[in-house]
Short mmCIF file of C-alpha atoms in Angstrom, two decimals:
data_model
loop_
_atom_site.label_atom_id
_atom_site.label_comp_id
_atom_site.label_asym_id
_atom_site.label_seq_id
_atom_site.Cartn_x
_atom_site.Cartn_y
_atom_site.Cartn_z
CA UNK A 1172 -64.32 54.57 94.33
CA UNK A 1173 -62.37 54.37 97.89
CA UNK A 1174 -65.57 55.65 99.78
CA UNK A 1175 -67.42 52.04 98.79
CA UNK A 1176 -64.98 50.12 100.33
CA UNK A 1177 -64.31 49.64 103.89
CA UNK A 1178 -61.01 47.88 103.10
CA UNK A 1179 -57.96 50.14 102.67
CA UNK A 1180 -55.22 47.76 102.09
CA UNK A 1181 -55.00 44.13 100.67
CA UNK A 1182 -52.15 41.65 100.88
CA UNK A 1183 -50.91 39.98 98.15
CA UNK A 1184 -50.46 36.49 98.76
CA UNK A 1185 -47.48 35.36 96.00
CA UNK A 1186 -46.87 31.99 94.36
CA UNK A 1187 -47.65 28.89 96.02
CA UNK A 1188 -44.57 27.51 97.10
CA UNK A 1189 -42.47 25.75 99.87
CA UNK A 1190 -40.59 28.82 102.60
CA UNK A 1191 -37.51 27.38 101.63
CA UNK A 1192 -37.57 28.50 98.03
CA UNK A 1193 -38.23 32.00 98.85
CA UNK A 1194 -34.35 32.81 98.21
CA UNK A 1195 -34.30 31.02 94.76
CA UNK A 1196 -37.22 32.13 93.16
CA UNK A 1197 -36.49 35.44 94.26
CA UNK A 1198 -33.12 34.99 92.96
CA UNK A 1199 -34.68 33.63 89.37
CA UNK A 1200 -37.52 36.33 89.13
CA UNK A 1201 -35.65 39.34 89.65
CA UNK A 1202 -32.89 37.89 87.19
CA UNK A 1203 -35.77 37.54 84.48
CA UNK A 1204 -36.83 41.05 85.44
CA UNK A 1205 -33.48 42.74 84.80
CA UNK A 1206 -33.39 40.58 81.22
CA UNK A 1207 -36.74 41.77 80.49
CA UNK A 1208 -36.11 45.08 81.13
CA UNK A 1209 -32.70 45.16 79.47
CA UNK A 1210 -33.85 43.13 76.63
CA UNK A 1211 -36.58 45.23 75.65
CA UNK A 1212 -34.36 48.57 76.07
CA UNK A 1213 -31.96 47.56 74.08
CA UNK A 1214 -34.44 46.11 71.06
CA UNK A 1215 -35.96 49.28 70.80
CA UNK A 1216 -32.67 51.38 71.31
CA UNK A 1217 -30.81 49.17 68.52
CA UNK A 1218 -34.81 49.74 66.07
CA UNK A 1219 -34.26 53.86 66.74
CA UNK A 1220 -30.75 54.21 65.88
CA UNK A 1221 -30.84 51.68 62.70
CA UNK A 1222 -32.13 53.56 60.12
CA UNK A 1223 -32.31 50.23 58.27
CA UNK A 1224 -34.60 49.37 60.53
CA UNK A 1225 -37.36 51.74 60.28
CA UNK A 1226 -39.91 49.78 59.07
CA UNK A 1227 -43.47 49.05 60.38
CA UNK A 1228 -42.38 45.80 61.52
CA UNK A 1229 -39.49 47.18 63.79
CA UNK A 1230 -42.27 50.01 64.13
CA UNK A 1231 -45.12 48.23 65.77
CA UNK A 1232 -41.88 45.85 67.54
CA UNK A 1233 -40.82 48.83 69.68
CA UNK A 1234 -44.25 49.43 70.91
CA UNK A 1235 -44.41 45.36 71.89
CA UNK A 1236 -41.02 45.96 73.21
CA UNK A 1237 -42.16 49.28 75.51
CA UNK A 1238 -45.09 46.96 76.57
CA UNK A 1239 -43.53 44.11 77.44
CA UNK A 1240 -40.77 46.13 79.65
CA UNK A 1241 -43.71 48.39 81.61
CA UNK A 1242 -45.80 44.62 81.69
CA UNK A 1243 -42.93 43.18 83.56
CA UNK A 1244 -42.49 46.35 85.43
CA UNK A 1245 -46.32 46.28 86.85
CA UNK A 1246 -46.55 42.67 87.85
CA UNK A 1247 -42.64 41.43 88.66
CA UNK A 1248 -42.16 44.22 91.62
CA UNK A 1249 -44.40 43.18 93.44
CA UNK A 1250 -44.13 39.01 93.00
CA UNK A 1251 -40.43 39.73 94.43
CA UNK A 1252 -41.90 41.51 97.61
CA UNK A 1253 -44.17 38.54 98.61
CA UNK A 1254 -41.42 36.60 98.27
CA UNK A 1255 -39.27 38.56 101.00
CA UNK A 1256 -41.92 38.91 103.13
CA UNK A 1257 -43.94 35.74 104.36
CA UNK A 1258 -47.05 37.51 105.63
CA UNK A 1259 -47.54 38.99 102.07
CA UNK A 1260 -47.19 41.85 100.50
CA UNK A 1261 -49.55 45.00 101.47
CA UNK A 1262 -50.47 47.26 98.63
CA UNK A 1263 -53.13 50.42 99.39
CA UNK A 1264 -56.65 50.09 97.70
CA UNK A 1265 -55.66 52.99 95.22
CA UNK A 1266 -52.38 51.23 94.42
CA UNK A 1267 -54.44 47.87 93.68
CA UNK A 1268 -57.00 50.19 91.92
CA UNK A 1269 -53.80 51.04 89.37
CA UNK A 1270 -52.04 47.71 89.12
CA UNK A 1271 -55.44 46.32 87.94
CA UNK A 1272 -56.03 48.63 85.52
CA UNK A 1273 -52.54 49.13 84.33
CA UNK A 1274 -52.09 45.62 84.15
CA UNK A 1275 -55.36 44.75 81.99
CA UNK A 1276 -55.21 48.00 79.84
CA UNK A 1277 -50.73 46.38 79.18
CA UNK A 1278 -52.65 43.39 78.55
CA UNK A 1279 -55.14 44.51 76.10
CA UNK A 1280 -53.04 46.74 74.27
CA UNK A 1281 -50.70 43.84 73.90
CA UNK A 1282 -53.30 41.78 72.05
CA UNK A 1283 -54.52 44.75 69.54
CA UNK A 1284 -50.77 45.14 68.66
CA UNK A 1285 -50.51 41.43 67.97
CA UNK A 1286 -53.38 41.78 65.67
CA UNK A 1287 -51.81 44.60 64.18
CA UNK A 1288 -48.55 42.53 63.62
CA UNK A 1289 -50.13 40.16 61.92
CA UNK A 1290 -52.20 42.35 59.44
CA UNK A 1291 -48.61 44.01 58.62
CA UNK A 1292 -46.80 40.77 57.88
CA UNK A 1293 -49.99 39.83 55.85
CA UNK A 1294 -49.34 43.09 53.77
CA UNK A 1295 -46.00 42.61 53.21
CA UNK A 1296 -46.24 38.96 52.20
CA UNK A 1297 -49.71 39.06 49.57
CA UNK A 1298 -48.98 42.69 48.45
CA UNK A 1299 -45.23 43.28 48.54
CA UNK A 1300 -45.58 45.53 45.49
CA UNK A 1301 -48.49 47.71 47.43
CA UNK A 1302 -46.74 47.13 50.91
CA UNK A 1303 -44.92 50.58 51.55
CA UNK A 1304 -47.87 52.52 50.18
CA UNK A 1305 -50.58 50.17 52.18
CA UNK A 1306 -48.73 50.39 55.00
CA UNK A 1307 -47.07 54.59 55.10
CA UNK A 1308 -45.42 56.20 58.42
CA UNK A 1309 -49.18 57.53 59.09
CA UNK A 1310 -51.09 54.58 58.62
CA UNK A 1311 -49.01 52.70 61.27
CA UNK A 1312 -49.13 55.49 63.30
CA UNK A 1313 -52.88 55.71 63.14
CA UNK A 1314 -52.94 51.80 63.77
CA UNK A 1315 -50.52 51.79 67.15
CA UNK A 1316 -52.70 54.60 68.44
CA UNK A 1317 -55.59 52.75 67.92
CA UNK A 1318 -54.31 49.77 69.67
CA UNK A 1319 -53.48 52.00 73.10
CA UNK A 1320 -57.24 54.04 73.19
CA UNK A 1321 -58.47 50.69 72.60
CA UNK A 1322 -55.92 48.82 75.38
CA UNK A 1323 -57.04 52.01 77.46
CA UNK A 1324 -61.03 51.92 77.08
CA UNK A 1325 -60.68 47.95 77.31
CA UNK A 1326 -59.27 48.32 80.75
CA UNK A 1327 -61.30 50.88 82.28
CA UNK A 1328 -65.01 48.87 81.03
CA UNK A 1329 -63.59 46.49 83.82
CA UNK A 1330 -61.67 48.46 86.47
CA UNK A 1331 -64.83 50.80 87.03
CA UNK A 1332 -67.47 48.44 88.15
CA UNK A 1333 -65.02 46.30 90.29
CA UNK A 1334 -64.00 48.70 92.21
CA UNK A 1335 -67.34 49.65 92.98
CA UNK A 1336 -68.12 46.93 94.59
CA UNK A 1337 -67.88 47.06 98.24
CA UNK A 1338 -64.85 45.02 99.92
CA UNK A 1339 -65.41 44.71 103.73
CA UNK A 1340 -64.70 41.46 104.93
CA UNK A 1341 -61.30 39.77 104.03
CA UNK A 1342 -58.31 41.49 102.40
CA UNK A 1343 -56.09 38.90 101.77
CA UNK A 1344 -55.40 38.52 97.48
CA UNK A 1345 -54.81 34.93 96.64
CA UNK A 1346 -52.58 35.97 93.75
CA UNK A 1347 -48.95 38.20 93.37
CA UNK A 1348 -51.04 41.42 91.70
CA UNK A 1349 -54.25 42.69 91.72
CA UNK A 1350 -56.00 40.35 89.14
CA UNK A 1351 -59.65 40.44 88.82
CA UNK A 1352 -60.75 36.48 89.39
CA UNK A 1353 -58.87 36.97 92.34
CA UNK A 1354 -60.77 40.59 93.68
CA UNK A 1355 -63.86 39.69 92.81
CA UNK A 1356 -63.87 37.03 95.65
CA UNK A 1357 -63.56 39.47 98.66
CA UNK A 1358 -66.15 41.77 97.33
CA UNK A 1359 -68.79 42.05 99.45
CA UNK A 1360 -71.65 41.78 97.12
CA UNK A 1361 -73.24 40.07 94.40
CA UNK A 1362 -70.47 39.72 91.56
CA UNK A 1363 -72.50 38.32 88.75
CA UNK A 1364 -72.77 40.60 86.86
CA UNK A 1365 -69.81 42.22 87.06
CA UNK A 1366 -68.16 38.74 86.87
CA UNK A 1367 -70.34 38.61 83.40
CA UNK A 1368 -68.72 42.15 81.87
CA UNK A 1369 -65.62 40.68 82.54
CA UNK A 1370 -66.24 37.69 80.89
CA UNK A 1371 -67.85 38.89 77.97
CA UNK A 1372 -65.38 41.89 77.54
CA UNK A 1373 -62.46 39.59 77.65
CA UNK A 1374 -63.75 37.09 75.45
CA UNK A 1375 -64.60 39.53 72.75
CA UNK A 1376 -61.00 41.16 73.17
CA UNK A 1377 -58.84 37.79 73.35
CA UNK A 1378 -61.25 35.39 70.76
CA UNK A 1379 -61.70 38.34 68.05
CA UNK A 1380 -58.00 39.04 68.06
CA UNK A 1381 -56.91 35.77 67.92
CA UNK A 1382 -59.51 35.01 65.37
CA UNK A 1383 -58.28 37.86 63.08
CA UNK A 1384 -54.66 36.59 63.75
CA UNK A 1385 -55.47 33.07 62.68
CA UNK A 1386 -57.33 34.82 59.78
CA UNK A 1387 -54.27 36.65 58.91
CA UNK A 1388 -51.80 34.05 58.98
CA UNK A 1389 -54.38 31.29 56.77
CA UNK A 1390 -53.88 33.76 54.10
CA UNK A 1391 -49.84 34.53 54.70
CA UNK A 1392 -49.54 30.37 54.29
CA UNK A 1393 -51.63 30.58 50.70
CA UNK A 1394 -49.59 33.55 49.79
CA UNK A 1395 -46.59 31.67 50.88
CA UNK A 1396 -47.35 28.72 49.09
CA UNK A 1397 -47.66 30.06 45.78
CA UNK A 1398 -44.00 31.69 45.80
CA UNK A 1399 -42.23 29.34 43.54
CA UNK A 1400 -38.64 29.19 44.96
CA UNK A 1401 -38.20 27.28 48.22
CA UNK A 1402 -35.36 29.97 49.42
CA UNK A 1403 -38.44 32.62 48.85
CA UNK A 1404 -40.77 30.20 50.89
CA UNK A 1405 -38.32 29.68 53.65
CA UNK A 1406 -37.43 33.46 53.89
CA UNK A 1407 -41.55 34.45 54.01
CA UNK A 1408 -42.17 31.58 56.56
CA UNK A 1409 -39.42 32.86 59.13
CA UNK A 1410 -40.73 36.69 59.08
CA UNK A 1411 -43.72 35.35 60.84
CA UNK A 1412 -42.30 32.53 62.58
CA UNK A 1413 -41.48 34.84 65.67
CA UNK A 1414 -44.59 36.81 66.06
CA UNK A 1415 -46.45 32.86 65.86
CA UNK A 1416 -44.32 31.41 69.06
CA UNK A 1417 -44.67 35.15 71.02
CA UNK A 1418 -48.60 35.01 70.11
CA UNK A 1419 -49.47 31.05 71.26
CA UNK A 1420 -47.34 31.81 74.52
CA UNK A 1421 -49.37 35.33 75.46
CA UNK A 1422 -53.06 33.92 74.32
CA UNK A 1423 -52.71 30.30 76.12
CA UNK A 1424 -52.75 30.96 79.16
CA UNK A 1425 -54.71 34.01 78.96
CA UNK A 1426 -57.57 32.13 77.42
CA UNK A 1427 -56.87 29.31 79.88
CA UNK A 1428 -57.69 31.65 83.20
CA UNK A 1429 -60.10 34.12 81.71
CA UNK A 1430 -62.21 32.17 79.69
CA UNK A 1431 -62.88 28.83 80.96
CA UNK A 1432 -65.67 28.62 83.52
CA UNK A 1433 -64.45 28.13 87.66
CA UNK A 1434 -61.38 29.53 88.88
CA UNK A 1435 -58.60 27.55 90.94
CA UNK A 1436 -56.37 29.91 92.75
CA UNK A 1437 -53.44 27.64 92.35
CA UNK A 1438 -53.19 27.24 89.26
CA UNK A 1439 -54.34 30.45 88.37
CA UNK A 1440 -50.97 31.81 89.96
CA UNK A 1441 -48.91 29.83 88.35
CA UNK A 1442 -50.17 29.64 84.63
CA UNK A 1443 -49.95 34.28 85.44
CA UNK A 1444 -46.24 33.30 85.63
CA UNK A 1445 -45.96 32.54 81.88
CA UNK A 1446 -47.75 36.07 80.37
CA UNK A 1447 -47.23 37.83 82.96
CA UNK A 1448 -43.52 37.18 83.77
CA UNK A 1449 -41.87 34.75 80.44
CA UNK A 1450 -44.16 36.34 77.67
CA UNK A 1451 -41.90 39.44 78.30
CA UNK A 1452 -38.71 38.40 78.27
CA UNK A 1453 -39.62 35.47 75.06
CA UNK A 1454 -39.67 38.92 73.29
CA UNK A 1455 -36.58 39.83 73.07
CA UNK A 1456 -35.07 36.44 73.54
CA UNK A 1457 -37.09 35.77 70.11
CA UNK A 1458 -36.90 38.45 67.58
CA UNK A 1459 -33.48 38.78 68.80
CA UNK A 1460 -32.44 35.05 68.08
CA UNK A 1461 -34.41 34.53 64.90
CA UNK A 1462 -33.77 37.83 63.32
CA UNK A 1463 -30.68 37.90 61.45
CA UNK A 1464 -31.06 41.89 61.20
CA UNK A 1465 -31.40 42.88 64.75
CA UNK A 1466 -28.59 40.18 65.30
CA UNK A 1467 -26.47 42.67 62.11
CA UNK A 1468 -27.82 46.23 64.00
CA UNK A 1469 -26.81 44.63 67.57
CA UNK A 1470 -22.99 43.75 66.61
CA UNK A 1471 -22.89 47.12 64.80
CA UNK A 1472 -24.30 48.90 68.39
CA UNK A 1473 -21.57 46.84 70.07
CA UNK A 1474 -18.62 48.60 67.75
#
């Protein structure tokens, strides 16, 4: 891919912002960072040592939690060395070439694995007779594999052909990663249609899950609404109360850059900021708040 390209390193921009903030909001970022990573780490430690706690909802939340903390990890690095250095940030064309696809194929993976979420917590609310047989150690296994070949072939249907465009003119990334909006405009070619793949491959990826979400939790509410007590109600509605705010803040911005039509850098940046840098850390700040047992297995950890 390198011998297309006459450009060996591009700079990454950063966030739009005033010089004289470059102190605090590296001071902010890198404090979400270490909560991210933390956060995560210690959700899925607290899932692996509670045996209570093996379940495929703690199951498939460890993968979102090992996402989350390696999303963070791709993206936040590199925001915090644009902000110490006011030229930008260099990376090499292979490093961009594994940011972008690391990032997207995160990204992807992320949305299967919501999709997944919400088939399980459909499962366990219309069939919770059926549930443990429906949903067995191998089934979930076979479903959170899925979700990574799928993250993984997602990703590479759109790193290939953009990085075989050539880039030869300017090298400078209006953005704080490698994002593809963003590399498409120094390419020094026509982008259409490689513009289109993205598009297309996105949209299918981002609508179709979200669709089947939607799907999933129309028929959680009818299930919910014919349990009879209000304690049952209550108890059914706050299983899937979580997953709903983590989902809304991952897919609205993502929908909001990728798939409307134009592309302002500005905003672009900062709408990244909130799934690319709060999306992580509302994980465990979420299931961690609302969950009364990872609140029980988390005091336990602490004696």
């Amino acid at each position: 891919m390198t011998n297309a390209s006459l450009v060996t390193t591009f700079i990454l921009t950063g966030l739009p912002h005033a010089p004289e903030l470059d102190t605090l909001l590296f001071g902010i970022f890198l404090v979400i960072y270490v909560l991210t990573v933390v956060g995560n780490l210690l959700i899925m430690l607290v899932i692996i040592v509670n045996p209570h706690l093996h379940t495929p909802m703690y199951y498939f939340l460890t993968n979102l939690s090992f996402i989350d903390m390696w999303y963070s990890t791709v993206t936040v690095p590199k925001m915090l060395m644009t902000l110490v250095s006011p030229e930008g940030s260099p990376i090499s064309f292979p490093s961009c070439v594994a940011q972008f696809y690391s990032f997207d194929f995160l990204g992807s993976t992320e949305c299967f694995l919501y999709t997944v979420m919400a088939y399980d917590r459909f499962l366990a609310i219309s069939y919770p007779l059926r549930y443990a047989s429906m949903m067995s150690g191998r089934t979930c296994a076979i479903l959170a594999k899925t979700t990574w070949l799928s993250g993984s072939l997602h990703s590479a249907v759109q790193t290939t052909p953009t990085f075989r465009l050539r880039f030869c003119g300017p090298n400078q990334i209006q953005h704080y990663i490698c994002d593809a909006p963003s590399i498409l405009k120094l390419a020094c070619a026509d982008t259409s249609i490689v513009e289109m793949v993205i598009f297309v491959n996105t949209g299918l990826v981002a609508l179709g899950c979200f669709l089947l979400i939607m799907l999933s939790y129309v028929s959680i509410v009818h299930s919910i609404l014919k349990i009879h007590t209000s304690e049952g109600r209550w108890r059914a509605f706050q299983t899937c109360a979580s997953h709903c705010i983590v989902v809304l803040c991952f897919y609205v911005p993502l929908v909001f850059i990728y798939l409307r039509p134009g592309s302002k850098e500005v905003v672009d940046r900062i709408v990244a900021v909130f799934y690319t840098v709060m999306t992580p850390l509302l994980n465990p700040v979420v299931y961690t708040l609302r969950n009364k047992e990872v609140k029980k297995a988390l005091l336990k950890l602490k004696k």
